[in-house]
Amino acid sequence: MTMSNTGGRRRPPTIHDVAREAGVSRGTVSRVLNGGHYVSPSAAEAVNAAIRRTGYVVNRHARSLITGRSDSVGFLLTEPQERFFEDPNFNVLLRGCTQALAAHDIPLLLMIAGTQAERRRIVRYITAGHVDGVLLVSSHSGDPVAEELRAAGVPLVACGKPIGLGSKVSYVAADDRDGARDMVRHLLGLGRRRVGVVTGPLDTPGGVERLAGYKEVLAEAGIGIDERLIVSGDYSRASGEAGAERLLAGAPDMDAVFVASDLMAQGVLTALRRAGRRVPQDVAVGGFDDSQAAVATSPGLTTIRQPWDRISSEMVRVLLAQVSGEDPATVILPTELVRRESA
Amino acid sequence: MTMSNTGGRRRPPTIHDVAREAGVSRGTVSRVLNGGHYVSPSAAEAVNAAIRRTGYVVNRHARSLITGRSDSVGFLLTEPQERFFEDPNFNVLLRGCTQALAAHDIPLLLMIAGTQAERRRIVRYITAGHVDGVLLVSSHSGDPVAEELRAAGVPLVACGKPIGLGSKVSYVAADDRDGARDMVRHLLGLGRRRVGVVTGPLDTPGGVERLAGYKEVLAEAGIGIDERLIVSGDYSRASGEAGAERLLAGAPDMDAVFVASDLMAQGVLTALRRAGRRVPQDVAVGGFDDSQAAVATSPGLTTIRQPWDRISSEMVRVLLAQVSGEDPATVILPTELVRRESA
DNA sequence: TTCTCTACTGTGAACGCTCACAGAGCAGCG
DNA sequence: CGCTGCTCTGTGAGCGTTCACAGTAGAGAA
């Protein structure tokens, strides 16, 4: 022995080594690796045994070079960074996507486009074919990156409905309007009649839909819309706090409030406490998301659960379908009311 | 025109196209791409112009096939999943690493090893050479994955000191002991004398060090250690809540408490409020991390800032150095006291 | 002039895999 | 007996890059 395996990394076995070990040709090994059609049982068995003995793992670079696929997908975040840091949903989504992809043995490349330069670099990277498709997270819609990728023909699935891209891009979203309806009905069911709302950003479909659900339920209950009970935020804790203050100033008799995100609801609770209102006795508070933020508050936040686990797995499913040639699709998933103490 | 570029993705230009366009050979283009030594200024200029005109982007698979490098690194998380969801530091670390790598044009592959099967799959993937190195995050130390990777000779940098791996593996960590000292000194400086502590898990270096800092400062102030003032947690909110209850039961006269993580401090605040103690008047509370959790509480949490931005950039720096052949290294970074309302 | 040295450039070969194709063996059928 | 069709197998080519090497041109020294 002139060479030991301590220290340096040994050259891993190739398909050639496996073929020799199994007494077959490269082609047969390759066929076993990719589906195993047109392979005799005995050959397949020999190949699998050889793979186990040699510890062979396919060289994905060599495979990609010829197939043109990279067998990896990008997870692209085009949020301004504050939101990335704050949003407790994000972890859940990222983990869900990673795991759904892992089941297909597909690695996830994390890409964060904060600055303009990063955007360009990432778009170049993606359009060069270094990933097969992109999972896109950017709530600030009308994203130029999304449009560029779509135009380049890159398979793409957005989280939440992107605006301005027509029906040409796939997306997966929770049923925002229905969730909002459930929550407002719940608040009315508690006997509240002066129900306020802190909306999300109204240039996003989610923000618009949740507000629409609120209005629908009030209308169907025969309660008129009072503009003083409607303020808008941007999903951040701070905007929730500010929103609650504006509501209290404009409508001091408010007895419930539907807040379009849990994080904003945290801010609302802070403002209400400061104003001396008890939750839920004086003001019932309903959130949206069922994120970590919802259990971090006291009282615990009654909220609308977004099915992040299903959202992530559906995003992956739709993306992979698109990668293998299927048409774009949209998926809307049902939400669920989660009762805690705040309403 | 028989072929349009709408719909399908065009085959991207190769180094050959660039060479033809620039009127030079493949070799010259390759030299321009990789450092540009031994290339005449005129040739370099022509190549760069051709690259711009053609929109050429290097095919990393082809490059990797021959260099043996993948020019990508893995970000490996071996936490049980609850911690992943809860920990607000995690986002910051992940973002920091992604950006530090982006500056080197190196993509980050996210890998989450929850189950045993995932562990095996990921180790195979890594040891097959599909990434050049691994950024490892796993606070539960003595991780078998880390040991396997180290034994396979994979460049590795851990976040926080891993135990049981000797000095053979690089790590980057904040100065836990010094941070703890700062906080406890601060509490004593407020005139408090009955200072409790909720430690982190004592099978981790971080947990041990923060407790050691606490004890050191009490000793240097001539205050004896009261075991009733010491309880241990696991960094989770729930364990902070439970810890505070045990402390109040065992030492009702406690007038301050050092909590080894912000998340646990959230739980401590909840328990103190329930027990009718005012913060900071009755009990001063100091956290550790300066995570999102610290600003989410009311009162805002006085805490020890861990320099996550520097931790991530140092992890990347040390890893890349190791990839290019340098020896493992350890980096300890200073912490900083951040004053808010809770102490 | 000739030789050496340096700066630069072009050319095969190779990386490890998949794909297309050719061909072998065998069965069924006219 | 040949033809067709099926299952299975091996082989050569080629994916786009880098690397080693050979070779050219020009400058400077002998």
PDB file of N, CA and C (backbone and C1' of nucleotides) in Angstrom, chain B residues 15 26 30 34 56 63 66, chain D residues 15-21:
ATOM      1  N   ILE B  15     -18.419  28.264 -24.506  1.00  0.00           N
ATOM      2  CA  ILE B  15     -17.136  28.929 -24.573  1.00  0.00           C
ATOM      3  C   ILE B  15     -16.636  28.949 -26.024  1.00  0.00           C
ATOM      4  N   ARG B  26     -10.559  28.549 -27.586  1.00  0.00           N
ATOM      5  CA  ARG B  26     -11.195  28.203 -26.318  1.00  0.00           C
ATOM      6  C   ARG B  26     -10.260  28.464 -25.157  1.00  0.00           C
ATOM      7  N   SER B  30     -10.917  30.636 -21.796  1.00  0.00           N
ATOM      8  CA  SER B  30     -10.845  30.012 -20.482  1.00  0.00           C
ATOM      9  C   SER B  30      -9.878  30.765 -19.567  1.00  0.00           C
ATOM     10  N   ASN B  34     -10.644  32.605 -15.975  1.00  0.00           N
ATOM     11  CA  ASN B  34     -10.045  32.196 -14.710  1.00  0.00           C
ATOM     12  C   ASN B  34      -8.787  32.979 -14.405  1.00  0.00           C
ATOM     13  N   TYR B  56     -22.812  35.142 -22.541  1.00  0.00           N
ATOM     14  CA  TYR B  56     -22.250  33.873 -22.074  1.00  0.00           C
ATOM     15  C   TYR B  56     -22.164  33.792 -20.551  1.00  0.00           C
ATOM     16  N   ARG B  63     -17.434  22.678 -15.870  1.00  0.00           N
ATOM     17  CA  ARG B  63     -16.251  23.074 -15.117  1.00  0.00           C
ATOM     18  C   ARG B  63     -16.005  22.118 -13.961  1.00  0.00           C
ATOM     19  N   ILE B  66     -14.420  18.675 -14.580  1.00  0.00           N
ATOM     20  CA  ILE B  66     -12.980  18.539 -14.767  1.00  0.00           C
ATOM     21  C   ILE B  66     -12.158  19.011 -13.570  1.00  0.00           C
TER      22      ILE B  66
ATOM     23  P    DC D  15     -21.357  18.045 -28.484  1.00  0.00           P
ATOM     24  O5'  DC D  15     -21.944  18.595 -27.117  1.00  0.00           O
ATOM     25  C5'  DC D  15     -23.239  18.220 -26.653  1.00  0.00           C
ATOM     26  C4'  DC D  15     -23.216  18.284 -25.152  1.00  0.00           C
ATOM     27  C3'  DC D  15     -22.355  19.413 -24.601  1.00  0.00           C
ATOM     28  O3'  DC D  15     -23.182  20.555 -24.387  1.00  0.00           O
ATOM     29  C1'  DC D  15     -21.986  17.325 -23.425  1.00  0.00           C
ATOM     30  P    DG D  16     -22.799  21.960 -25.065  1.00  0.00           P
ATOM     31  O5'  DG D  16     -21.687  22.503 -24.063  1.00  0.00           O
ATOM     32  C5'  DG D  16     -22.058  22.806 -22.741  1.00  0.00           C
ATOM     33  C4'  DG D  16     -20.817  23.047 -21.921  1.00  0.00           C
ATOM     34  C3'  DG D  16     -19.903  24.157 -22.457  1.00  0.00           C
ATOM     35  O3'  DG D  16     -19.532  24.970 -21.366  1.00  0.00           O
ATOM     36  C1'  DG D  16     -18.676  22.180 -22.166  1.00  0.00           C
ATOM     37  P    DT D  17     -18.693  26.293 -21.569  1.00  0.00           P
ATOM     38  O5'  DT D  17     -17.340  25.868 -20.867  1.00  0.00           O
ATOM     39  C5'  DT D  17     -17.296  25.757 -19.474  1.00  0.00           C
ATOM     40  C4'  DT D  17     -16.271  24.747 -19.045  1.00  0.00           C
ATOM     41  C3'  DT D  17     -14.825  25.227 -19.031  1.00  0.00           C
ATOM     42  O3'  DT D  17     -14.578  25.847 -17.777  1.00  0.00           O
ATOM     43  C1'  DT D  17     -15.054  22.926 -19.737  1.00  0.00           C
ATOM     44  P    DT D  18     -13.276  26.717 -17.606  1.00  0.00           P
ATOM     45  O5'  DT D  18     -12.160  25.598 -17.344  1.00  0.00           O
ATOM     46  C5'  DT D  18     -12.250  24.825 -16.169  1.00  0.00           C
ATOM     47  C4'  DT D  18     -11.165  23.771 -16.183  1.00  0.00           C
ATOM     48  C3'  DT D  18      -9.744  24.317 -16.096  1.00  0.00           C
ATOM     49  O3'  DT D  18      -9.059  23.540 -15.125  1.00  0.00           O
ATOM     50  C1'  DT D  18      -9.954  22.905 -17.988  1.00  0.00           C
ATOM     51  P    DC D  19      -7.713  24.086 -14.505  1.00  0.00           P
ATOM     52  O5'  DC D  19      -6.642  23.046 -15.052  1.00  0.00           O
ATOM     53  C5'  DC D  19      -6.981  21.663 -15.109  1.00  0.00           C
ATOM     54  C4'  DC D  19      -6.004  20.948 -16.014  1.00  0.00           C
ATOM     55  C3'  DC D  19      -4.596  21.550 -15.986  1.00  0.00           C
ATOM     56  O3'  DC D  19      -3.670  20.518 -15.733  1.00  0.00           O
ATOM     57  C1'  DC D  19      -5.369  21.312 -18.222  1.00  0.00           C
ATOM     58  P    DA D  20      -2.177  20.881 -15.290  1.00  0.00           P
ATOM     59  O5'  DA D  20      -1.339  20.170 -16.443  1.00  0.00           O
ATOM     60  C5'  DA D  20      -1.723  18.871 -16.867  1.00  0.00           C
ATOM     61  C4'  DA D  20      -1.116  18.577 -18.221  1.00  0.00           C
ATOM     62  C3'  DA D  20       0.342  19.009 -18.363  1.00  0.00           C
ATOM     63  O3'  DA D  20       1.050  17.972 -19.026  1.00  0.00           O
ATOM     64  C1'  DA D  20      -0.974  20.053 -20.046  1.00  0.00           C
ATOM     65  P    DC D  21       2.646  18.080 -19.185  1.00  0.00           P
ATOM     66  O5'  DC D  21       2.803  18.400 -20.725  1.00  0.00           O
ATOM     67  C5'  DC D  21       1.930  17.742 -21.652  1.00  0.00           C
ATOM     68  C4'  DC D  21       1.960  18.465 -22.970  1.00  0.00           C
ATOM     69  C3'  DC D  21       3.345  19.017 -23.358  1.00  0.00           C
ATOM     70  O3'  DC D  21       3.665  18.543 -24.643  1.00  0.00           O
ATOM     71  C1'  DC D  21       1.684  20.636 -23.679  1.00  0.00           C
TER      72       DC D  21
END
